[in-house]
JSON list of C-alpha atoms in Angstrom, two decimals:
[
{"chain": "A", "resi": 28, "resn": "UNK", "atom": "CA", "xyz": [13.33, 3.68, -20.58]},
{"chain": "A", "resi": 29, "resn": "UNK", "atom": "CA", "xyz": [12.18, 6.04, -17.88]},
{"chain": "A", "resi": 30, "resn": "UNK", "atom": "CA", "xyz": [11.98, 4.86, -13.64]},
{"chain": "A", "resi": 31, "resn": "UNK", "atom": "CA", "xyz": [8.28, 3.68, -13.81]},
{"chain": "A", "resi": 32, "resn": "UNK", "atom": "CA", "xyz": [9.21, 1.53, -16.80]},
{"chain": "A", "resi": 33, "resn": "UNK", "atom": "CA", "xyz": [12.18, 0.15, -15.11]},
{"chain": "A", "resi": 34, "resn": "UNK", "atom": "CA", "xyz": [10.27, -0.72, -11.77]},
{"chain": "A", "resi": 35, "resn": "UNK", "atom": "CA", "xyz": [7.35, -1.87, -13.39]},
{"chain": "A", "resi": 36, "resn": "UNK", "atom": "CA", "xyz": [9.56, -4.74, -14.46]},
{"chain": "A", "resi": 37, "resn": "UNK", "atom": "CA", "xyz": [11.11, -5.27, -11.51]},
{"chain": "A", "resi": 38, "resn": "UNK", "atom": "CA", "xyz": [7.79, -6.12, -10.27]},
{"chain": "A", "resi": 39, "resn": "UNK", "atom": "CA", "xyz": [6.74, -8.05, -13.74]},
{"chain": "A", "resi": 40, "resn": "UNK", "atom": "CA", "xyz": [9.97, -10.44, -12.88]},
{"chain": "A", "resi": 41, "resn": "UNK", "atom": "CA", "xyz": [9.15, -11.22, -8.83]},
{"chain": "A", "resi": 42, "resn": "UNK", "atom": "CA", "xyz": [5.59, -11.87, -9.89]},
{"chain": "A", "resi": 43, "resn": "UNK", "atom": "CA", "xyz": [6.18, -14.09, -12.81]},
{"chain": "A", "resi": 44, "resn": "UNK", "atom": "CA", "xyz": [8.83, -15.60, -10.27]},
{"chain": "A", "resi": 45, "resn": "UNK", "atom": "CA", "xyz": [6.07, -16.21, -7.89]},
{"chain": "A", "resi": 46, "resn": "UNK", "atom": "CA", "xyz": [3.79, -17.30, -10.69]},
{"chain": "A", "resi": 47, "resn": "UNK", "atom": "CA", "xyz": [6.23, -19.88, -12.21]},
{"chain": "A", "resi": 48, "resn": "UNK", "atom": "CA", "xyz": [8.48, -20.86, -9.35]},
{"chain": "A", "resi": 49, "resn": "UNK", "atom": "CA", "xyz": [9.86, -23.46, -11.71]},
{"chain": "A", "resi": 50, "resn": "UNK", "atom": "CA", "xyz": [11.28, -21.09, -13.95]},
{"chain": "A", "resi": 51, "resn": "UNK", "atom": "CA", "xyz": [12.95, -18.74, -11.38]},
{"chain": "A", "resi": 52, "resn": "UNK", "atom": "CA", "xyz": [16.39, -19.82, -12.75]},
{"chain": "A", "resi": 53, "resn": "UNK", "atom": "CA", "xyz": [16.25, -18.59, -15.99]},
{"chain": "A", "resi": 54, "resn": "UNK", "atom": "CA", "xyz": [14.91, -14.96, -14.15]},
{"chain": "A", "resi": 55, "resn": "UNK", "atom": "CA", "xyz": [17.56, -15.05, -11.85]},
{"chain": "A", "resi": 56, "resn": "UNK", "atom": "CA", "xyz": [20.23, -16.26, -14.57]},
{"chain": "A", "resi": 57, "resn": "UNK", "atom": "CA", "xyz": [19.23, -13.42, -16.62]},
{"chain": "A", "resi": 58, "resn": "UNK", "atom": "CA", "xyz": [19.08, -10.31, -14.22]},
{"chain": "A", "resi": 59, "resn": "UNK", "atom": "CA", "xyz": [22.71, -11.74, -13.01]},
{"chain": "A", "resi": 60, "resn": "UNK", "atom": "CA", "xyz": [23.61, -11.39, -15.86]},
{"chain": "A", "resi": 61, "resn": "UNK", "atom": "CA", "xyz": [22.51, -7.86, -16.94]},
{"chain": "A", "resi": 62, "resn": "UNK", "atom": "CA", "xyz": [23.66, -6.64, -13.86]},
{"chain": "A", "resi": 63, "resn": "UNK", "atom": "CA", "xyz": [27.50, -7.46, -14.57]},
{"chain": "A", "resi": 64, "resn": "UNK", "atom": "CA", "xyz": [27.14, -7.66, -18.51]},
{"chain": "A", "resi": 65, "resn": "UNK", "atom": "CA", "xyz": [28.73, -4.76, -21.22]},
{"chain": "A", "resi": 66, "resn": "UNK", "atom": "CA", "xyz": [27.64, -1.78, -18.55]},
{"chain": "A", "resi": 67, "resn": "UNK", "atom": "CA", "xyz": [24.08, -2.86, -18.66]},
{"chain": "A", "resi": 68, "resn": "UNK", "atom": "CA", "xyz": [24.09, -2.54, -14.77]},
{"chain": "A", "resi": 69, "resn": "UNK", "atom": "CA", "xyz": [24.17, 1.47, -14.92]},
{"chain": "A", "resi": 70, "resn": "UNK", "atom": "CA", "xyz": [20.97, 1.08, -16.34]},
{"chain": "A", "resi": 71, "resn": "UNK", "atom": "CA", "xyz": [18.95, -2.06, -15.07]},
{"chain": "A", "resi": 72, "resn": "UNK", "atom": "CA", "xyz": [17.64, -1.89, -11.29]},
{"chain": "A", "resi": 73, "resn": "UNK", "atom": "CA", "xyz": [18.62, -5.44, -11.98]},
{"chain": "A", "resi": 74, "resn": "UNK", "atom": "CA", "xyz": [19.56, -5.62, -7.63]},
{"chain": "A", "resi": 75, "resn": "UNK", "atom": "CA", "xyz": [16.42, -4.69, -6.70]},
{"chain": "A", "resi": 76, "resn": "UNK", "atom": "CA", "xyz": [15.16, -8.03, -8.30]},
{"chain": "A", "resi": 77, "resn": "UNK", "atom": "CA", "xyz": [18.10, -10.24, -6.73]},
{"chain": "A", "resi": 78, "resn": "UNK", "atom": "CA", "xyz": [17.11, -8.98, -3.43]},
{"chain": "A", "resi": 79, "resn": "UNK", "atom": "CA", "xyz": [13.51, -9.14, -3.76]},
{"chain": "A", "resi": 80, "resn": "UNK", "atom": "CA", "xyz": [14.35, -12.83, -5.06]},
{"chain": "A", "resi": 81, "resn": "UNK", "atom": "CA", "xyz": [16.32, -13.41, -2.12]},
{"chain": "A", "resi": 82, "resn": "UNK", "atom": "CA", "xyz": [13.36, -12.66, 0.28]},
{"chain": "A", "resi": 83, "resn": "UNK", "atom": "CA", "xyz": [11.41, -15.22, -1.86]},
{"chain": "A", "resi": 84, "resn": "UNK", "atom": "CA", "xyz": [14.06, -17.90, -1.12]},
{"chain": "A", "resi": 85, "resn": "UNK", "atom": "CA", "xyz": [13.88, -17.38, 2.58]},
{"chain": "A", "resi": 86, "resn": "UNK", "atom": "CA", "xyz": [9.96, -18.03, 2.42]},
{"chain": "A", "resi": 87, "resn": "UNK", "atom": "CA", "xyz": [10.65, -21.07, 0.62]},
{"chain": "A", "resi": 88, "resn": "UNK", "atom": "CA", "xyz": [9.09, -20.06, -2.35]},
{"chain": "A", "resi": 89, "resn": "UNK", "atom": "CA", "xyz": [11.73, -20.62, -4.40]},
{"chain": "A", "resi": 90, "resn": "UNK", "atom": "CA", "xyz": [15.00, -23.13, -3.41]},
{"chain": "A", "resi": 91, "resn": "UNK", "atom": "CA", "xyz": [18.01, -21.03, -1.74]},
{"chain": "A", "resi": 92, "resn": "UNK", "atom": "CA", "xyz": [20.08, -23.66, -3.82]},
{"chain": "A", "resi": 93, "resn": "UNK", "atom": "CA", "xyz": [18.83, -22.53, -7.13]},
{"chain": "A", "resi": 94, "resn": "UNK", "atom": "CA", "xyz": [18.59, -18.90, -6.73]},
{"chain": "A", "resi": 95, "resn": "UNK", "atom": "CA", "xyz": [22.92, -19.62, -5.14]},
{"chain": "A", "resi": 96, "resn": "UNK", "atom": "CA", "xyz": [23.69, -21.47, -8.05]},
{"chain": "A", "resi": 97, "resn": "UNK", "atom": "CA", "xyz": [21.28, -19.28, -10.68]},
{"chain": "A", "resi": 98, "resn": "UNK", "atom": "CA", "xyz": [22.60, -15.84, -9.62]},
{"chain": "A", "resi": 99, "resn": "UNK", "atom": "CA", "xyz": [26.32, -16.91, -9.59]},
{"chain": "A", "resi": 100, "resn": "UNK", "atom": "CA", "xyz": [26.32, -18.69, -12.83]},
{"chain": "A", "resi": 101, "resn": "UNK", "atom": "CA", "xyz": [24.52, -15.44, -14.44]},
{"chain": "A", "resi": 102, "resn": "UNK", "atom": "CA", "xyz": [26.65, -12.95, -12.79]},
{"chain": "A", "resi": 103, "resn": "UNK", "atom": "CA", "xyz": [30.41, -14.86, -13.18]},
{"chain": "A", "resi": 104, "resn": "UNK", "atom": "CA", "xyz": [29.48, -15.07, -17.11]},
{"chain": "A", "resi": 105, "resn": "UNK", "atom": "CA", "xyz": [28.10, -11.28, -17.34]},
{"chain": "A", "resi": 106, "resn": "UNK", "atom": "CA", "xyz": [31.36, -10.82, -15.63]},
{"chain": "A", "resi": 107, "resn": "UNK", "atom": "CA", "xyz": [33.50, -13.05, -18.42]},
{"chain": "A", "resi": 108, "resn": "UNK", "atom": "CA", "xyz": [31.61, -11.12, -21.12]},
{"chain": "A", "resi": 109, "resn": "UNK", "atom": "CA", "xyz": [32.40, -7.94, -19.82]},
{"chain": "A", "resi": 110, "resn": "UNK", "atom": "CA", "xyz": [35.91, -8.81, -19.70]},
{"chain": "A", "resi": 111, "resn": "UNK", "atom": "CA", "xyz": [36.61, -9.62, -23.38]},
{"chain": "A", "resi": 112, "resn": "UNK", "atom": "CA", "xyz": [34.21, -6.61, -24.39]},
{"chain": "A", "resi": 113, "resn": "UNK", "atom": "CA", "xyz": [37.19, -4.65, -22.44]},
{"chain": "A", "resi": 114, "resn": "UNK", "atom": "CA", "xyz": [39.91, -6.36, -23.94]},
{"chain": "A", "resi": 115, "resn": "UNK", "atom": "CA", "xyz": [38.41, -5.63, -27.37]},
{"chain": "A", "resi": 116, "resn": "UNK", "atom": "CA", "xyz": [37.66, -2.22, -26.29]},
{"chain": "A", "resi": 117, "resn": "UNK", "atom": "CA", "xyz": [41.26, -1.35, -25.14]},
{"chain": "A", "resi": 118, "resn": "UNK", "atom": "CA", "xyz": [41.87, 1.61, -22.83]},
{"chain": "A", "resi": 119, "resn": "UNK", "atom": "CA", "xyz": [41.16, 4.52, -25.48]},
{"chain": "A", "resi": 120, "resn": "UNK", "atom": "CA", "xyz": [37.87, 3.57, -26.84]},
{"chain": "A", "resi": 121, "resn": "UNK", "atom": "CA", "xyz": [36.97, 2.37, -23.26]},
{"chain": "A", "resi": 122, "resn": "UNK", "atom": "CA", "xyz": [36.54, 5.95, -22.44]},
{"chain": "A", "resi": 123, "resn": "UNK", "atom": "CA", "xyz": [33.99, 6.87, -25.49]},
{"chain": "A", "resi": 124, "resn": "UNK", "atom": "CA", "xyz": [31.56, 4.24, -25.01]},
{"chain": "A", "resi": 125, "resn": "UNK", "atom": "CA", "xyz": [31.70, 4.96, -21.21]},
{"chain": "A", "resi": 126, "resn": "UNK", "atom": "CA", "xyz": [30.87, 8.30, -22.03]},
{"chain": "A", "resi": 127, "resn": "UNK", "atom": "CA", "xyz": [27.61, 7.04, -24.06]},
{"chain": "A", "resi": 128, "resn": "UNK", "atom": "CA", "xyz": [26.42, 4.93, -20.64]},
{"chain": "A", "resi": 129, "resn": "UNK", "atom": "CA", "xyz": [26.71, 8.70, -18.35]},
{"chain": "A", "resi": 130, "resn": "UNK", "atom": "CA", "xyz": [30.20, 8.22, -17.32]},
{"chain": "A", "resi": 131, "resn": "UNK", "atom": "CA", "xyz": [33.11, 10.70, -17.08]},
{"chain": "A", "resi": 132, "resn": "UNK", "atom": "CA", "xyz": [36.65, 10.30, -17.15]},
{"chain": "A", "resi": 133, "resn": "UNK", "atom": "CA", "xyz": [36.93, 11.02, -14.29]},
{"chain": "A", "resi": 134, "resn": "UNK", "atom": "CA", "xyz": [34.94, 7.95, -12.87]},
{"chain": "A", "resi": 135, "resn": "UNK", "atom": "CA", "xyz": [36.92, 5.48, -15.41]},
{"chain": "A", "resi": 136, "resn": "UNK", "atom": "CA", "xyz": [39.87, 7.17, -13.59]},
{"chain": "A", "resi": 137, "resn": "UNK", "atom": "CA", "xyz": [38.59, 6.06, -10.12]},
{"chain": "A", "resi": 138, "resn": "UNK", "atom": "CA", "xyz": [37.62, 2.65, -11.02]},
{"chain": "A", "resi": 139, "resn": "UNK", "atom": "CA", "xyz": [41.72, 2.20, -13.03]},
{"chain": "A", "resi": 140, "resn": "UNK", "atom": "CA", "xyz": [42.67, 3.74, -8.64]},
{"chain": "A", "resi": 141, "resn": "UNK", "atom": "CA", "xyz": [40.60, 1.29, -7.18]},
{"chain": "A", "resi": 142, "resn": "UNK", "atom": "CA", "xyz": [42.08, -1.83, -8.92]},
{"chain": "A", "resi": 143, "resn": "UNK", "atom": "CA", "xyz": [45.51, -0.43, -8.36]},
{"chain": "A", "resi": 144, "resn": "UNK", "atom": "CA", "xyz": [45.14, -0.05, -4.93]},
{"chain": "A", "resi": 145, "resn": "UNK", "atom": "CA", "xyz": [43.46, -3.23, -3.99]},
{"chain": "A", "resi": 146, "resn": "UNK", "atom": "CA", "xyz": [44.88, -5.40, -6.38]},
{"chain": "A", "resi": 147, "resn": "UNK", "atom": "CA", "xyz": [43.68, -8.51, -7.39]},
{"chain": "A", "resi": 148, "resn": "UNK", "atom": "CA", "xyz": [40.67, -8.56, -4.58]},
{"chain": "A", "resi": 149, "resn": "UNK", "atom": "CA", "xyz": [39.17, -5.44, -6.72]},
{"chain": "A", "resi": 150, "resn": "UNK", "atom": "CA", "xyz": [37.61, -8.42, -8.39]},
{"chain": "A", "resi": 151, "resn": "UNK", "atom": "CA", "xyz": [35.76, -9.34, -5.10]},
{"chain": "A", "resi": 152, "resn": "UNK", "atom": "CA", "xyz": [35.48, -6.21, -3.41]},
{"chain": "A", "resi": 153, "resn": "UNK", "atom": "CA", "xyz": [34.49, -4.18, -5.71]},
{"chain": "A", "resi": 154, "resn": "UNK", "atom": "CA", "xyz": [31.30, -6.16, -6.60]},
{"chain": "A", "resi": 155, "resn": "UNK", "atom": "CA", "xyz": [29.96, -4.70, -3.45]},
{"chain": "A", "resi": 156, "resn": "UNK", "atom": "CA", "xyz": [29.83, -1.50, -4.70]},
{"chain": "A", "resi": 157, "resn": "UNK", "atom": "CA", "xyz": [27.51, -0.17, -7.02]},
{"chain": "A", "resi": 158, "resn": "UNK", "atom": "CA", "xyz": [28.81, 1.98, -9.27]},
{"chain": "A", "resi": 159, "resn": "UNK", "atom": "CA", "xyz": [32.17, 0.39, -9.52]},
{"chain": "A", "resi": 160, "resn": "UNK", "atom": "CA", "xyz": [30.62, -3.26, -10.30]},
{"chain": "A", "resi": 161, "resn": "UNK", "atom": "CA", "xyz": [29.55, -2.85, -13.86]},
{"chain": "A", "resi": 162, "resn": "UNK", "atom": "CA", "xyz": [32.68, -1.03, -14.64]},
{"chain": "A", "resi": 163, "resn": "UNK", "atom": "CA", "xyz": [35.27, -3.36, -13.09]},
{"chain": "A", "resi": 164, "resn": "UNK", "atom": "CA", "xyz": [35.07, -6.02, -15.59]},
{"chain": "A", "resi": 165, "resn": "UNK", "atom": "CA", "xyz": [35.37, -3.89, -18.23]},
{"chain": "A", "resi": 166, "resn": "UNK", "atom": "CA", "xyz": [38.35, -1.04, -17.03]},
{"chain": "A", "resi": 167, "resn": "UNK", "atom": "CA", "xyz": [40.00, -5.16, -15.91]},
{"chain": "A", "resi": 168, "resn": "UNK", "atom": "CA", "xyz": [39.99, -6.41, -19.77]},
{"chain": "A", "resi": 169, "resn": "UNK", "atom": "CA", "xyz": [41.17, -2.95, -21.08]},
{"chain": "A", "resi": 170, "resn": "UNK", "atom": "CA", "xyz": [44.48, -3.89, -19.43]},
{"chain": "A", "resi": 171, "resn": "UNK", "atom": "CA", "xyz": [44.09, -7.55, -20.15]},
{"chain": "A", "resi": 172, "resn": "UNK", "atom": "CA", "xyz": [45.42, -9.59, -16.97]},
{"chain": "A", "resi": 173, "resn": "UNK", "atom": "CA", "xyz": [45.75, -13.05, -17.09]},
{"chain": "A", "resi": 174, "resn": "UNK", "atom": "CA", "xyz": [42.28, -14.61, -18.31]},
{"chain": "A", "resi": 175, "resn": "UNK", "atom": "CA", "xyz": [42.82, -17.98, -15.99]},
{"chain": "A", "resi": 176, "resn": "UNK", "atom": "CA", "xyz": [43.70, -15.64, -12.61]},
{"chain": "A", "resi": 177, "resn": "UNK", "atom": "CA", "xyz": [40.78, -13.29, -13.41]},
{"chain": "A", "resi": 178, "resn": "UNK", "atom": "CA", "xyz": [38.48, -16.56, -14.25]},
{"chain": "A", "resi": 179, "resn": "UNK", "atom": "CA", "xyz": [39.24, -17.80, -10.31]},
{"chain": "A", "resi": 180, "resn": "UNK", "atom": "CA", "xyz": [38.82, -14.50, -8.50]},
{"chain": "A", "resi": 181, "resn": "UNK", "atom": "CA", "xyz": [36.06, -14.18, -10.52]},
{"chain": "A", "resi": 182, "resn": "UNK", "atom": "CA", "xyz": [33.97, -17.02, -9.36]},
{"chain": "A", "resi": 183, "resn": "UNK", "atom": "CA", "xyz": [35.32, -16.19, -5.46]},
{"chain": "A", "resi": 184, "resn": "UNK", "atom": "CA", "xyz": [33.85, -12.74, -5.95]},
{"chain": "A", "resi": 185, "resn": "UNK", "atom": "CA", "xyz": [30.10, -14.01, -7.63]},
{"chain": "A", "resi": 186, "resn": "UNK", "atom": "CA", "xyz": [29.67, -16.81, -5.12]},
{"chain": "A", "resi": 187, "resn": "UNK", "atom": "CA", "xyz": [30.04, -13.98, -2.39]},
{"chain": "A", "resi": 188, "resn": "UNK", "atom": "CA", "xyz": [28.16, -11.58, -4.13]},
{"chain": "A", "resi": 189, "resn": "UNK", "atom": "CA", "xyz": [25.38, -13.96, -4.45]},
{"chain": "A", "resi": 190, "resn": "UNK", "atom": "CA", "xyz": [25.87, -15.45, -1.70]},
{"chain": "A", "resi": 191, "resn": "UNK", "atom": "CA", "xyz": [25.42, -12.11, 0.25]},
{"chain": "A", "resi": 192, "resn": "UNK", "atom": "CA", "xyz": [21.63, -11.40, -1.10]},
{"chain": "A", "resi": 193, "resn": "UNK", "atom": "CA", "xyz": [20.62, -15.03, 0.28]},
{"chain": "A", "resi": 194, "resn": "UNK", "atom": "CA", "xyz": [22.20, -13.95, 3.82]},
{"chain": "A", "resi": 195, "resn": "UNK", "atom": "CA", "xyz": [20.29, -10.62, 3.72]},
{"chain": "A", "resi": 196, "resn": "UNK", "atom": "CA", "xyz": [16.97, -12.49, 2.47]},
{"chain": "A", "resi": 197, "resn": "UNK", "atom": "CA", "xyz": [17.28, -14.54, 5.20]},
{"chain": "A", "resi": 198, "resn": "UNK", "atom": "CA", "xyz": [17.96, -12.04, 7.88]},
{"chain": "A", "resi": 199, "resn": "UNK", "atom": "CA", "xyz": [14.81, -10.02, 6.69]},
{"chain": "A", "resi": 200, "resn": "UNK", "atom": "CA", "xyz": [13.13, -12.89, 6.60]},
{"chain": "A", "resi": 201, "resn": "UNK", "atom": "CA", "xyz": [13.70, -13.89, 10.67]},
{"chain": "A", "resi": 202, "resn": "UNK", "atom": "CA", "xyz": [13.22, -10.05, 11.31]},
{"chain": "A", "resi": 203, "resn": "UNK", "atom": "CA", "xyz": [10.27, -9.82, 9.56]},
{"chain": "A", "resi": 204, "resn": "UNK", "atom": "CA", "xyz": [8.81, -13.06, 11.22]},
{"chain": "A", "resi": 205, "resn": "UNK", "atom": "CA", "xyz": [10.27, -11.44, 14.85]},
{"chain": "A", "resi": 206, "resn": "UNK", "atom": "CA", "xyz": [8.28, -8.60, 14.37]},
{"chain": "A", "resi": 207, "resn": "UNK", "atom": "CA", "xyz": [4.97, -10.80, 13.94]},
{"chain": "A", "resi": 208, "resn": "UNK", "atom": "CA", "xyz": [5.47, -13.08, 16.31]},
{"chain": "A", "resi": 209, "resn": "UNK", "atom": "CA", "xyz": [6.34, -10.79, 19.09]},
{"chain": "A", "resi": 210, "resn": "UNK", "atom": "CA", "xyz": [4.45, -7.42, 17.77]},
{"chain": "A", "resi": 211, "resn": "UNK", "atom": "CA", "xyz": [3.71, -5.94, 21.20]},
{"chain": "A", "resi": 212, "resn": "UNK", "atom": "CA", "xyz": [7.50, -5.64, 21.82]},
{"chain": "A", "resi": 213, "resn": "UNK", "atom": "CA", "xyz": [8.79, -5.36, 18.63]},
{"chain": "A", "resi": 214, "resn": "UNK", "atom": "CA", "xyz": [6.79, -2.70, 17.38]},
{"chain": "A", "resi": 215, "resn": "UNK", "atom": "CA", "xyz": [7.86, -0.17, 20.53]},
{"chain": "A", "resi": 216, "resn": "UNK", "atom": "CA", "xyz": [10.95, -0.80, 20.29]},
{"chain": "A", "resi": 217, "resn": "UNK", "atom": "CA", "xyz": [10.92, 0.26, 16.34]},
{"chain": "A", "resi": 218, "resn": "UNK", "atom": "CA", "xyz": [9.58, 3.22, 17.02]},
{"chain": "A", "resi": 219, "resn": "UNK", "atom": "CA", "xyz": [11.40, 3.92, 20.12]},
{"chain": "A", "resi": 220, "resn": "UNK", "atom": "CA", "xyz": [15.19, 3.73, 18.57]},
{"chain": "A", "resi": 221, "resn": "UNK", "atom": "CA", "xyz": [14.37, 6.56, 15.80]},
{"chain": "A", "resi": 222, "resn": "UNK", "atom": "CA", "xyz": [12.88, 9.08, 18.55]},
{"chain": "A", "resi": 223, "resn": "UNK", "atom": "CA", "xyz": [15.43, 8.10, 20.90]},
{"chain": "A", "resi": 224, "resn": "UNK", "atom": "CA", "xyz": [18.26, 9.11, 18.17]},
{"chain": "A", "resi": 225, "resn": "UNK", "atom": "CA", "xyz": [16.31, 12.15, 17.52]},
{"chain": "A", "resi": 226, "resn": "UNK", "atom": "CA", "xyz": [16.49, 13.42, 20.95]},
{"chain": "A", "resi": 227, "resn": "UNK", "atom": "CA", "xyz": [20.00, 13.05, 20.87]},
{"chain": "A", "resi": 228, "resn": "UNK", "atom": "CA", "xyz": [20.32, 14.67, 17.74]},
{"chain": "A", "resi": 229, "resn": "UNK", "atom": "CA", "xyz": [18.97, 17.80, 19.08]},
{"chain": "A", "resi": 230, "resn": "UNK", "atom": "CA", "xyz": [19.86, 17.81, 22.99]},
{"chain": "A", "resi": 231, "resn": "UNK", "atom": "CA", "xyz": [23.11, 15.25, 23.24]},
{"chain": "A", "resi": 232, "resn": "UNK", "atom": "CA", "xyz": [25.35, 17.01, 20.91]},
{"chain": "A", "resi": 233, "resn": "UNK", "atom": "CA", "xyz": [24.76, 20.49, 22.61]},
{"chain": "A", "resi": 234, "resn": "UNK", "atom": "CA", "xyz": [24.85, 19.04, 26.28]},
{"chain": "A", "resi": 235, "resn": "UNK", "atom": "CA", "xyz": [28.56, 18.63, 25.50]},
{"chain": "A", "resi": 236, "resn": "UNK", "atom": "CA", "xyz": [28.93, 22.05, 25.50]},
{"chain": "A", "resi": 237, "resn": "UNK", "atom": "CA", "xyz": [27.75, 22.57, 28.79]},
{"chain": "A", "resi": 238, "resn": "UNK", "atom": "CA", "xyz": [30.36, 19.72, 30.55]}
]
């Protein structure tokens, strides 16, 4: 599936959101899911559609409660999934089918660093980062922890996760409302802070040279 395919239904799922309001769950359930679920995340632009959900919530066009309970229900099972399909896996044939979804060694490597160094909060820090989200799961069951002390930090680290793209939403949402309501201010200022930066790209950095 090439990138226009991909965002083409990206846009398919917020409109049929918007369409069907009533069925947002099940869309929100199921990109969660993806996202977190046997790699599928390396492949599915299945954030862009949590976010662009989020923004819905803060218009009220869908309920914040139901995309907070939707998106962490979808994205604790993807990660539960994900877990056993690493634990069935095991460490050796981990590294072949990784190899099928793009990924080196090497990055299985990083992922094995990153839960050694941080532990048992890999399972909530790491879903804030991209690359390493789909694979933590996975690289996790390959070494097969306990399945009740992965369950717990598990649900921590969705509610977060979750709960982060209904803060964002919401913080767009004022912004975006901000800039309307007070446009003659707003707007200068927008375009002010970019040129401003600019300026001191180019004449701050070699004014130190002169001190």
């Amino acid at each position: 599936m090439d990138l226009s395919s991909l965002y083409s239904l990206v846009n398919e799922s917020v409109n049929f959101i918007k369409a069907h309001p009533d069925l947002a769950c099940l869309v929100i359930f199921t990109w969660a899911f993806l996202e977190t679920a046997l790699l599928l995340g390396l492949l599915l632009p299945a954030e862009k559609v949590l976010l662009l959900s989020s923004l819905l919530a803060a218009k009220g066009i869908i309920s914040p409660l139901q995309f907070l309970v939707c998106g962490t229900v979808g994205t604790f099972l993807g990660y539960t999934v994900s877990y056993f399909f690493g634990a069935m896996l095991g460490e050796e044939l981990l590294t072949s089918v990784a190899a099928k979804f793009g990924l080196s060694e090497e990055s299985l490597k990083k992922t094995k660093r990153f839960i050694e160094t941080r532990g048992e909060l890999s399972l909530v820090v790491g879903r804030f980062l991209p690359v390493v989200r789909p694979l933590l799961p996975v690289v996790i069951g390959a070494f097969r922890p306990s399945f009740l002390k992965f369950s717990l930090l598990n649900a921590v680290g969705a509610l977060l996760w979750i709960l982060s793209y209904l803060l964002f939403g919401n913080l767009i949402g004022y912004l975006f409302s901000f800039i309307i309501s007070h446009k003659f201010v707003a707007i200068p200022v927008i375009l002010l802070v970019p040129t401003l930066y600019l300026i001191w790209r180019r004449y701050g950095k070699n004014s130190r040279h002169l001190l």
